[in-house]
Coordinates of C-alpha atoms in Angstrom, one line a residue:
X30 CA -12.9 4.8 -2.2
X31 CA -15.6 2.7 -0.8
X32 CA -16.4 -0.7 0.6
X33 CA -17.7 -3.7 -1.2
X34 CA -19.0 -7.1 -0.2
X35 CA -21.1 -9.9 -1.5
X36 CA -21.6 -13.5 -2.2
X37 CA -24.2 -16.3 -2.5
X38 CA -25.7 -15.4 0.9
X39 CA -29.0 -13.8 2.0
X40 CA -29.2 -10.1 1.6
X41 CA -29.5 -9.4 5.3
X42 CA -26.2 -11.3 5.9
X43 CA -24.4 -9.2 3.3
X44 CA -26.0 -6.0 4.6
X45 CA -24.9 -6.7 8.1
X46 CA -21.4 -7.3 6.9
X47 CA -21.5 -4.0 4.9
X48 CA -22.6 -2.0 8.0
X49 CA -19.3 -2.9 9.7
X50 CA -17.5 -1.0 6.9
X51 CA -19.6 2.1 6.7
X52 CA -16.6 4.2 7.7
X53 CA -15.2 3.5 4.2
X54 CA -18.2 5.0 2.5
X55 CA -20.4 7.4 4.6
X56 CA -22.0 9.1 1.7
X57 CA -24.4 6.4 0.4
X58 CA -25.2 2.8 1.1
X59 CA -26.8 0.5 -1.5
X60 CA -27.5 -3.2 -2.0
X61 CA -28.8 -5.7 -4.5
X62 CA -30.1 -9.3 -4.3
X63 CA -31.6 -11.9 -6.5
X64 CA -32.3 -15.5 -5.6
X65 CA -28.6 -16.4 -6.1
X66 CA -26.3 -13.6 -5.1
X67 CA -26.4 -10.5 -2.8
X68 CA -24.2 -7.4 -2.9
X69 CA -23.7 -4.3 -0.8
X70 CA -21.7 -1.1 -1.2
X71 CA -20.8 1.9 0.9
X72 CA -19.9 4.9 -1.2
X73 CA -17.3 7.6 -0.5
X74 CA -18.2 10.1 -3.3
X75 CA -15.0 11.4 -5.0
X76 CA -15.7 11.6 -8.8
X77 CA -19.2 12.4 -10.1
X78 CA -21.1 13.2 -6.9
X79 CA -24.5 12.6 -8.5
X80 CA -26.6 9.8 -7.2
X81 CA -26.7 8.2 -10.7
X82 CA -23.2 7.0 -9.9
X83 CA -24.2 5.2 -6.8
X84 CA -23.6 1.5 -6.4
X85 CA -24.4 -1.4 -6.9
X86 CA -24.1 0.1 -10.4
X87 CA -25.9 -0.9 -13.6
X88 CA -25.9 0.7 -17.0
X89 CA -28.5 0.8 -19.8
X90 CA -25.6 -0.1 -22.2
X91 CA -25.0 -3.5 -20.5
X92 CA -28.0 -4.1 -18.1
X93 CA -27.0 -7.7 -17.6
X94 CA -23.9 -6.6 -15.6
X95 CA -23.9 -5.2 -12.1
X96 CA -20.8 -3.7 -10.5
X97 CA -19.5 -3.1 -6.9
X98 CA -16.3 -1.2 -7.0
X99 CA -13.8 0.2 -4.4
X100 CA -11.1 2.6 -5.7
X101 CA -10.4 4.9 -8.6
X102 CA -9.5 4.4 -12.3
X103 CA -7.2 7.5 -12.6
X104 CA -7.0 7.4 -16.4
X105 CA -10.7 7.0 -16.8
X106 CA -11.0 10.1 -19.0
X107 CA -8.6 8.7 -21.6
X108 CA -10.4 5.3 -21.6
X109 CA -13.7 7.0 -21.8
X110 CA -12.6 8.8 -25.0
X111 CA -11.4 5.6 -26.5
X112 CA -14.8 3.9 -25.8
X113 CA -16.7 6.9 -27.2
X114 CA -14.8 6.6 -30.4
X115 CA -16.1 3.0 -30.6
X116 CA -19.6 4.4 -30.4
X117 CA -20.3 3.4 -26.7
X118 CA -22.7 5.7 -24.9
X119 CA -22.2 7.1 -21.4
X120 CA -24.9 8.2 -18.9
X121 CA -22.8 9.5 -16.0
X122 CA -19.4 11.3 -15.5
X123 CA -18.1 8.6 -13.2
X124 CA -15.0 6.3 -13.5
X125 CA -17.4 3.6 -12.2
X126 CA -19.3 3.6 -15.5
X127 CA -16.0 3.7 -17.5
X128 CA -14.9 0.6 -15.6
X129 CA -18.1 -1.3 -16.3
X130 CA -18.3 -0.3 -20.0
X131 CA -14.6 -1.2 -20.4
X132 CA -15.3 -4.7 -19.1
X133 CA -18.4 -5.1 -21.3
X134 CA -16.2 -4.2 -24.3
X135 CA -12.9 -5.9 -23.6
X136 CA -13.6 -8.4 -20.7
X137 CA -10.5 -9.1 -18.6
X138 CA -8.2 -7.4 -21.2
X139 CA -9.7 -4.1 -19.8
X140 CA -7.5 -4.6 -16.7
X141 CA -4.4 -3.9 -18.7
X142 CA -5.8 -0.5 -19.7
X143 CA -6.6 0.6 -16.1
X144 CA -4.2 2.8 -14.3
X145 CA -5.7 2.9 -10.8
X146 CA -6.2 1.5 -7.4
X147 CA -9.1 -0.8 -7.4
X148 CA -10.9 -3.9 -6.2
X149 CA -14.2 -4.8 -7.8
X150 CA -16.7 -7.5 -8.5
X151 CA -18.9 -7.7 -11.7
X152 CA -22.0 -9.9 -11.5
X153 CA -23.3 -11.3 -14.8
X154 CA -27.0 -11.9 -14.3
X155 CA -27.2 -14.1 -17.4
X156 CA -25.2 -17.0 -16.0
X157 CA -24.9 -15.8 -12.3
X158 CA -21.1 -15.6 -12.6
X159 CA -18.7 -13.3 -10.7
X160 CA -15.7 -11.6 -12.0
X161 CA -13.3 -10.2 -9.3
X162 CA -10.1 -8.2 -9.8
X163 CA -7.6 -6.2 -7.8
X164 CA -5.0 -3.6 -8.8
X165 CA -1.4 -4.4 -9.7
X166 CA 0.2 -3.4 -6.4
X167 CA -2.7 -4.2 -4.1
X168 CA -3.4 -0.6 -3.1
X169 CA -7.0 -1.5 -2.4
X170 CA -8.0 -4.4 -0.2
X171 CA -10.0 -7.5 -1.1
X172 CA -10.6 -10.7 1.0
X173 CA -12.6 -13.8 0.3
X174 CA -13.8 -17.0 2.0
X175 CA -14.9 -20.2 0.3
X176 CA -16.9 -22.9 2.1
X177 CA -18.0 -25.6 -0.3
X178 CA -20.0 -23.8 -3.0
X179 CA -20.5 -20.7 -0.8
X180 CA -18.3 -17.6 -1.5
X181 CA -18.1 -14.3 0.4
X182 CA -15.9 -11.4 -0.4
X183 CA -15.4 -8.0 1.3
X184 CA -13.0 -5.0 1.5
X185 CA -12.1 -5.6 5.2
X186 CA -11.9 -8.6 7.5
X187 CA -14.3 -7.0 10.0
X188 CA -17.1 -7.6 7.5
X189 CA -16.5 -11.4 7.8
X190 CA -16.3 -11.2 11.6
X191 CA -19.6 -9.3 11.7
X192 CA -21.6 -12.3 10.4
X193 CA -19.6 -15.3 11.6
X194 CA -16.9 -16.4 14.0
X195 CA -13.4 -17.2 12.5
X196 CA -10.7 -18.8 14.6
X197 CA -7.2 -17.4 14.5
X198 CA -4.6 -19.1 12.3
X199 CA -2.0 -19.4 15.0
X200 CA 0.7 -20.3 12.5
X201 CA 0.1 -17.0 10.8
X202 CA -0.2 -15.2 14.1
X203 CA 3.2 -16.5 15.1
X204 CA 4.8 -15.4 11.8
X205 CA 3.5 -11.9 12.4
X206 CA 4.7 -11.8 16.0
X207 CA 8.2 -13.0 15.1
X208 CA 8.8 -11.7 11.6
X209 CA 6.3 -8.8 11.3
X210 CA 5.1 -10.5 8.1
X211 CA 3.0 -13.5 7.1
X212 CA 1.9 -15.5 4.1
X213 CA 0.7 -12.9 1.5
X214 CA -2.2 -15.1 0.4
X215 CA -3.6 -15.6 4.0
X216 CA -4.9 -13.5 6.9
X217 CA -4.4 -14.3 10.6
X218 CA -7.9 -15.8 10.5
X219 CA -8.6 -19.3 9.4
X220 CA -10.5 -19.4 6.1
X221 CA -10.2 -15.6 5.3
X222 CA -7.9 -15.3 2.3
X223 CA -6.2 -12.3 0.7
X224 CA -7.2 -11.9 -2.9
X225 CA -3.8 -11.5 -4.6
X226 CA -2.8 -8.2 -6.3
X227 CA -2.5 -8.1 -10.1
X228 CA -5.0 -11.0 -10.4
X229 CA -8.6 -11.6 -11.6
X230 CA -10.8 -14.5 -11.0
X231 CA -14.0 -16.1 -12.2
X232 CA -16.6 -17.8 -10.0
X233 CA -19.7 -19.6 -11.2
X234 CA -22.5 -21.4 -9.4
X235 CA -21.4 -24.9 -8.2
X236 CA -17.7 -23.8 -8.2
X237 CA -15.7 -24.7 -5.1
X238 CA -12.7 -22.6 -5.9
X239 CA -11.7 -19.3 -7.4
X240 CA -10.0 -19.5 -10.8
X241 CA -7.2 -17.0 -10.2
X242 CA -5.2 -15.6 -13.1
X243 CA -2.4 -13.0 -13.2
X244 CA -2.9 -10.1 -15.6
X245 CA 0.2 -8.0 -14.9
X246 CA 3.1 -9.9 -16.4
X247 CA 5.9 -7.5 -15.6
X248 CA 8.9 -9.2 -13.9
X249 CA 12.3 -7.4 -13.6
X250 CA 15.2 -8.9 -15.6
X251 CA 17.7 -8.9 -12.8
X252 CA 20.6 -10.0 -15.1
X253 CA 19.8 -7.3 -17.6
X254 CA 19.8 -4.6 -14.9
X255 CA 23.4 -5.4 -14.2
X256 CA 24.3 -4.4 -17.7
X257 CA 22.3 -1.3 -18.1
X258 CA 24.5 1.7 -19.1
X259 CA 25.3 4.1 -16.3
X260 CA 27.0 6.9 -18.0
X261 CA 26.1 10.6 -17.5
X262 CA 23.9 10.8 -20.6
X263 CA 21.9 7.8 -19.6
X264 CA 21.5 9.2 -16.1
X265 CA 20.2 12.5 -17.5
X266 CA 17.8 10.6 -19.8
X267 CA 16.6 8.6 -16.8
X268 CA 16.1 11.8 -14.8
X269 CA 13.9 13.2 -17.6
X270 CA 11.9 10.1 -18.0
X271 CA 11.3 9.8 -14.2
X272 CA 10.2 13.4 -14.1
X273 CA 7.7 12.9 -16.9
X274 CA 6.3 9.6 -15.5
X275 CA 6.0 10.8 -12.0
X276 CA 4.5 14.2 -13.0
X277 CA 1.8 12.4 -15.0
X278 CA 1.2 9.8 -12.2
X279 CA 0.6 12.7 -9.8
X280 CA -1.5 14.7 -12.3
X281 CA -4.0 11.9 -12.9
X282 CA -4.2 11.3 -9.2
X283 CA -5.4 14.9 -8.7
X284 CA -8.6 14.2 -10.5
X285 CA -11.3 14.7 -8.0
X286 CA -14.6 16.5 -7.4
X287 CA -13.9 17.0 -3.7
X288 CA -11.1 18.8 -1.8
X289 CA -7.5 17.3 -2.0
X290 CA -4.7 17.2 0.5
X291 CA -1.0 16.3 0.2
X292 CA 0.8 15.0 3.3
X293 CA 4.4 16.4 3.4
X294 CA 7.2 15.4 5.7
X295 CA 10.1 17.5 4.6
X296 CA 11.6 14.4 3.0
X297 CA 12.5 13.7 -0.6
X298 CA 9.4 11.8 -1.8
X299 CA 6.5 14.0 -0.6
X300 CA 8.5 17.1 -1.5
X301 CA 8.8 16.0 -5.1
X302 CA 5.0 15.4 -5.2
X303 CA 4.5 18.9 -3.7
X304 CA 6.3 20.4 -6.7
X305 CA 4.2 18.5 -9.2
X306 CA 1.0 19.4 -7.3
X307 CA 2.0 23.1 -7.3
X308 CA 2.8 22.9 -11.1
X309 CA -0.7 21.4 -11.8
X310 CA -2.4 24.5 -10.3
X311 CA -5.0 22.3 -8.7
X312 CA -6.4 23.6 -5.4
X313 CA -4.7 21.5 -2.8
X314 CA -4.2 21.7 1.0
X315 CA -0.8 20.8 2.4
X316 CA -0.5 19.1 5.8
X317 CA 2.5 18.1 7.9
X318 CA 3.0 16.3 11.2
X319 CA 4.8 18.0 14.2
X320 CA 5.5 16.4 17.5
X321 CA 6.1 19.6 19.6
X322 CA 7.2 17.8 22.7
X323 CA 9.3 15.2 21.0
X324 CA 12.2 17.0 19.3
X325 CA 13.6 13.7 18.1
X326 CA 10.7 13.2 15.8
X327 CA 10.2 16.9 14.9
X328 CA 10.5 17.5 11.1
X329 CA 8.8 20.9 11.1
X330 CA 11.9 22.9 10.2
X331 CA 12.2 20.9 6.9
X332 CA 8.5 21.2 6.2
X333 CA 8.8 24.9 6.7
X334 CA 11.7 24.9 4.3
X335 CA 9.6 23.2 1.6
X336 CA 6.8 25.7 2.2
X337 CA 9.3 28.5 1.6
X338 CA 10.9 26.9 -1.5
X339 CA 7.4 26.4 -3.0
X340 CA 5.7 29.5 -1.7
X341 CA 2.9 27.4 -0.2
X342 CA 1.2 27.2 3.2
X343 CA 1.5 24.0 5.1
X344 CA -0.7 23.3 8.1
X345 CA 1.3 21.6 10.8
X346 CA -0.7 19.1 12.8
X347 CA 0.4 18.6 16.4
X348 CA -1.1 15.3 17.6
X349 CA -2.6 15.1 21.1
X350 CA -1.5 11.8 22.6
X351 CA -3.6 12.1 25.7
X352 CA -6.3 9.7 24.4
X353 CA -3.9 6.9 23.8
X354 CA -5.9 4.2 25.7
X355 CA -8.9 4.6 23.4
X356 CA -6.8 5.2 20.3
X357 CA -4.8 2.0 20.7
X358 CA -7.9 -0.1 20.7
X359 CA -9.3 1.9 17.9
X360 CA -6.1 1.4 15.8
X361 CA -6.2 -2.3 16.3
X362 CA -9.9 -2.4 15.3
X363 CA -9.2 -0.4 12.2
X364 CA -6.3 -2.6 11.1
X365 CA -8.0 -5.9 11.8
X366 CA -4.7 -7.8 11.8
X367 CA -1.4 -7.5 13.6
X368 CA 0.8 -4.6 12.4
X369 CA 4.6 -4.2 12.7
X370 CA 4.7 -1.5 15.4
X371 CA 2.9 1.4 16.9
X372 CA 4.7 3.8 14.6
X373 CA 1.6 3.9 12.3
X374 CA -0.3 5.7 15.0
X375 CA 1.2 9.0 13.7
X376 CA -0.3 8.4 10.3
X377 CA -3.7 7.7 11.8
X378 CA -3.6 10.9 13.8
X379 CA -2.7 12.9 10.6
X380 CA -5.6 11.4 8.7
X381 CA -7.9 12.2 11.6
X382 CA -6.8 15.8 11.5
X383 CA -7.2 16.1 7.7
X384 CA -10.7 14.5 7.6
X385 CA -12.7 17.7 8.4
X386 CA -11.2 19.5 5.4
X387 CA -10.4 16.9 2.6
X388 CA -11.6 13.6 1.3
X389 CA -8.6 12.7 -0.8
X390 CA -5.0 12.6 0.4
X391 CA -1.8 12.0 -1.6
X392 CA 1.4 10.7 -0.2
X393 CA 4.9 9.4 -1.0
X394 CA 4.4 5.7 -0.2
X395 CA 6.4 3.3 -2.4
X396 CA 9.5 5.5 -3.2
X397 CA 11.8 3.8 -0.7
X398 CA 11.1 0.3 -2.1
X399 CA 11.6 1.5 -5.7
X400 CA 14.7 3.6 -5.2
X401 CA 16.5 2.0 -2.3
X402 CA 15.6 4.1 0.7
X403 CA 16.1 1.7 3.6
X404 CA 19.2 0.7 5.4
X405 CA 18.9 -3.0 4.3
X406 CA 18.7 -1.8 0.7
X407 CA 21.9 0.2 1.1
X408 CA 23.6 -2.7 3.0
X409 CA 23.2 -5.0 0.0
X410 CA 24.6 -2.4 -2.4
X411 CA 27.6 -1.2 -0.4
X412 CA 28.6 -4.8 0.4
X413 CA 28.7 -5.6 -3.3
X414 CA 30.4 -2.3 -4.3
X415 CA 33.4 -1.4 -2.1
X416 CA 33.9 2.0 -3.6
X417 CA 30.3 2.8 -2.8
X418 CA 30.9 1.6 0.7
X419 CA 33.8 4.0 1.1
X420 CA 31.6 6.9 -0.2
X421 CA 28.9 5.9 2.3
X422 CA 31.5 5.9 5.2
X423 CA 32.5 9.4 4.3
X424 CA 28.9 10.6 4.6
X425 CA 27.6 8.5 7.4
X426 CA 30.5 7.1 9.4
X427 CA 29.8 4.1 11.6
X428 CA 26.2 3.8 10.3
X429 CA 27.7 2.6 7.0
X430 CA 29.4 -0.3 8.9
X431 CA 26.0 -1.4 10.3
X432 CA 24.6 -1.3 6.8
X433 CA 27.6 -3.2 5.4
X434 CA 27.1 -5.9 8.1
X435 CA 23.6 -6.4 6.9
X436 CA 24.9 -6.9 3.4
X437 CA 27.5 -9.4 4.7
X438 CA 24.8 -11.4 6.4
X439 CA 22.9 -11.5 3.2
X440 CA 26.0 -12.9 1.4
X441 CA 26.4 -15.8 3.8
X442 CA 25.4 -19.4 2.8
X443 CA 22.0 -20.7 4.0
X444 CA 23.3 -22.7 7.0
X445 CA 25.2 -19.7 8.4
X446 CA 22.2 -17.4 7.9
X447 CA 19.9 -19.8 9.7
X448 CA 22.4 -20.0 12.6
X449 CA 22.5 -16.2 12.9
X450 CA 18.7 -16.1 12.6
X451 CA 18.5 -18.5 15.5
X452 CA 20.8 -16.4 17.7
X453 CA 19.0 -13.1 16.7
X454 CA 15.6 -14.5 17.6
X455 CA 16.3 -16.8 20.5
X456 CA 14.6 -14.7 23.2
X457 CA 11.6 -14.0 21.0
X458 CA 11.3 -17.7 20.2
X459 CA 11.4 -18.7 23.9
X460 CA 8.8 -16.1 24.7
X461 CA 6.5 -17.4 22.0
X462 CA 7.1 -21.0 23.1
X463 CA 6.3 -20.1 26.7
X464 CA 3.0 -18.6 25.5
X465 CA 2.1 -21.7 23.6
X466 CA 2.5 -20.4 20.1
X467 CA 3.7 -22.7 17.3
X468 CA 7.3 -21.7 16.3
X469 CA 7.5 -20.9 12.6
X470 CA 10.6 -22.1 10.7
X471 CA 13.3 -19.5 10.4
X472 CA 13.6 -20.4 6.7
X473 CA 10.8 -17.9 6.3
X474 CA 13.5 -15.2 6.6
X475 CA 15.7 -16.5 3.9
X476 CA 14.0 -14.5 1.0
X477 CA 14.3 -11.4 3.1
X478 CA 18.1 -11.8 3.2
X479 CA 18.9 -12.3 -0.4
X480 CA 22.1 -10.6 -1.4
X481 CA 21.0 -9.1 -4.7
X482 CA 20.1 -5.4 -4.4
X483 CA 17.4 -5.3 -7.1
X484 CA 15.8 -8.6 -6.0
X485 CA 15.6 -7.2 -2.5
X486 CA 13.9 -4.1 -3.7
X487 CA 11.4 -6.1 -5.8
X488 CA 10.5 -8.5 -3.0
X489 CA 10.0 -5.5 -0.7
X490 CA 7.7 -4.0 -3.4
X491 CA 5.5 -7.1 -4.0
X492 CA 5.8 -9.3 -0.9
X493 CA 7.3 -7.9 2.3
X494 CA 7.4 -4.2 3.0
X495 CA 5.1 -2.2 0.7
X496 CA 2.0 -4.5 0.8
X497 CA 1.9 -4.0 4.6
X498 CA 2.5 -0.3 4.4
X499 CA -0.3 0.0 1.8
X500 CA -2.6 -1.9 4.1
X501 CA -1.8 0.3 7.1
X502 CA -2.4 3.5 5.0
X503 CA -5.6 2.3 3.4
X504 CA -7.2 1.3 6.8
X505 CA -5.9 4.5 8.6
X506 CA -7.2 6.8 5.8
X507 CA -10.6 5.0 5.3
X508 CA -11.3 4.9 9.0
X509 CA -11.8 8.6 8.7
X510 CA -13.5 8.6 5.3
X511 CA -10.4 9.7 3.3
X512 CA -9.2 8.2 0.0
X513 CA -5.4 7.8 -0.1
X514 CA -3.5 8.0 -3.3
X515 CA 0.2 7.1 -3.9
X516 CA 1.7 8.3 -7.2
X517 CA 4.9 6.3 -6.7
X518 CA 3.0 3.1 -7.0
X519 CA 1.8 3.9 -10.5
X520 CA 2.7 0.8 -12.4
X521 CA 4.6 2.8 -15.1
X522 CA 6.9 4.3 -12.4
X523 CA 7.4 0.8 -10.9
X524 CA 8.4 -0.7 -14.3
X525 CA 10.7 2.2 -14.9
X526 CA 12.5 1.8 -11.6
X527 CA 13.3 -1.8 -12.4
X528 CA 14.9 -1.1 -15.7
X529 CA 17.4 1.6 -14.8
X530 CA 21.0 1.1 -13.6
X531 CA 21.3 0.3 -9.9
X532 CA 24.0 3.0 -9.5
X533 CA 21.2 5.6 -10.3
X534 CA 19.7 4.6 -6.9
X535 CA 22.8 4.6 -4.8
X536 CA 25.6 6.9 -5.7
X537 CA 28.2 9.2 -4.0
X538 CA 27.2 7.8 -0.7
X539 CA 23.5 8.8 -1.1
X540 CA 20.4 6.6 -1.2
X541 CA 17.6 7.4 -3.7
X542 CA 20.2 9.3 -5.7
X543 CA 17.9 9.8 -8.8
X544 CA 15.1 11.2 -6.7
X545 CA 17.5 13.6 -5.0
X546 CA 18.6 14.8 -8.4
X547 CA 15.0 15.3 -9.3
X548 CA 14.2 17.3 -6.2
X549 CA 17.3 19.5 -6.7
X550 CA 16.2 20.1 -10.3
X551 CA 12.7 21.1 -9.1
X552 CA 14.1 23.7 -6.7
X553 CA 14.8 22.3 -3.2
X554 CA 18.5 21.6 -3.1
X555 CA 18.9 21.6 0.7
X556 CA 16.1 19.1 1.1
X557 CA 17.4 17.0 -1.7
X558 CA 20.7 16.3 0.0
X559 CA 19.4 15.8 3.5
X560 CA 21.2 13.0 5.5
X561 CA 19.1 13.0 8.6
X562 CA 15.6 12.0 7.5
X563 CA 13.7 10.7 10.5
X564 CA 10.8 8.8 9.0
X565 CA 7.1 8.7 9.9
X566 CA 7.2 7.6 13.5
X567 CA 6.0 8.1 17.0
X568 CA 7.5 7.6 20.5
X569 CA 6.0 4.2 20.6
X570 CA 7.7 2.5 23.5
X571 CA 6.8 5.5 25.8
X572 CA 3.3 5.3 24.5
X573 CA 3.1 1.6 25.3
X574 CA 4.3 2.2 28.8
X575 CA 1.6 4.8 29.1
X576 CA -0.9 2.0 28.2
X577 CA 0.5 -0.2 30.9
X578 CA 2.6 -2.5 28.7
X579 CA 6.2 -3.1 29.7
X580 CA 7.2 -3.2 26.0
X581 CA 10.9 -3.5 25.4
X582 CA 10.8 -5.0 22.0
X583 CA 8.7 -4.9 18.8
X584 CA 7.5 -8.5 19.7
X585 CA 6.0 -7.1 23.0
X586 CA 4.1 -4.4 21.0
X587 CA 2.8 -7.0 18.6
X588 CA 1.7 -9.3 21.4
X589 CA -0.2 -6.3 22.9
X590 CA -1.8 -5.8 19.5
X591 CA -2.8 -9.5 19.2
X592 CA -4.3 -9.5 22.7
X593 CA -6.4 -6.5 21.8
X594 CA -7.6 -8.2 18.6
X595 CA -8.5 -11.3 20.7
X596 CA -10.6 -9.1 22.9
X597 CA -12.9 -8.4 19.8
X598 CA -13.9 -12.0 19.4

């Protein structure tokens, strides 16, 4: 992973912006400028550590093209072989060169061949044009700003703030404070826009806009999903296909010339990945999080069970929360924007502890959104399937009624939903109004309360939940010079998950049923059928009180985050 930035600005402006992101690439910094465009790059060396792979990157094969690239093309070896069969030469062992030669050969069609996490810009010196692209799920960040014929792009918002003042977009701020989500195309700063995932764009001199085009055309067929066979034979076929896809998704994400880590929690998702990593026989370090003084958040017994099942050693990290005052400000600086809650602090502490040992870390992000891991996913399903609701009650008791009530709320008509939204948020709305914030329409919540189970999962994947989680994880990892990789977000796994029967995700009272079957098959039956997974959290309200904030709600925490961000300007 790295940082990129550039535009039709003076080199010193672009270099200043790049310096603000040096944490993303501490191994090398490079830049390029002609009379029209300037580019800068900070490199975190992961594949081909030789200096010939440094960026901005050019190749003797296509010297008219210049590349700045953040991320990895995990299937670069397979693409390289295909290109070599076409007679195309290579001069490095890097995925960077494979990306550039792929573009030189296939243009934007190359994007459909890439299996990776990436954001990049290719500059064509012949006509001074830019080609920008971002991976399918938006694992790697890319922002841009347009002012007349001037364009600037960068991996993080802090690069923009390093060279110019940007006012807050208070409408977007209010959405984040109230809903923990905003417009996916915007940031909380006026004029700084989020380059959309699964898109590419061309920009030429004298243009005043980016010509965005989508290259990943997968859309779930929600009606067809309802009619997918759900018999035992189909279930076993799905289990075998998932195992094959996820094993390969993990395998290609283990390609690295630097030490690797896997973060395990004792839960289903990371435990499955641990089995695939162990099977690959790649040297990998295993890390887990343990809150010694907070038994409510202690998962160490399950982590130790995984270690026993697999015959591996897992290093348990016990975070020191004494430096919370400095850490809170640092976390806000790292994230650049408002985040949902302080629970992501645990993740940041884990990456900080891993950094002295490993530069690449794998994790289970994305599995919940694909296979129905959250209560609101279950709520939709059990409301629509009464037998499933009864099975859920047998396992979880009153918790199942709370889930069912969420499903019931989703099933109401629009007017009733809006009435309930108003009652649910009345205190938060009054607080925002008293502070002078614009009040966003509660209609923003309607898509988050659709009744359809698979539609809810899909929207969490591409719009609501996962994009934010990927942002948190990228910033937390890169703040300490770590590249994070998430096998569950491999586009092949995503497409698979939205073609199987819904009952393969919720069955016999269990969420993520197919994943549980897979983990049992791999060898951890007791972990597979856990019913008490805690989640990646921290005692955040206690921590906020330690900071001097009387935070009694998530809104209070987000307000504290926003006040800290304001202090940067």
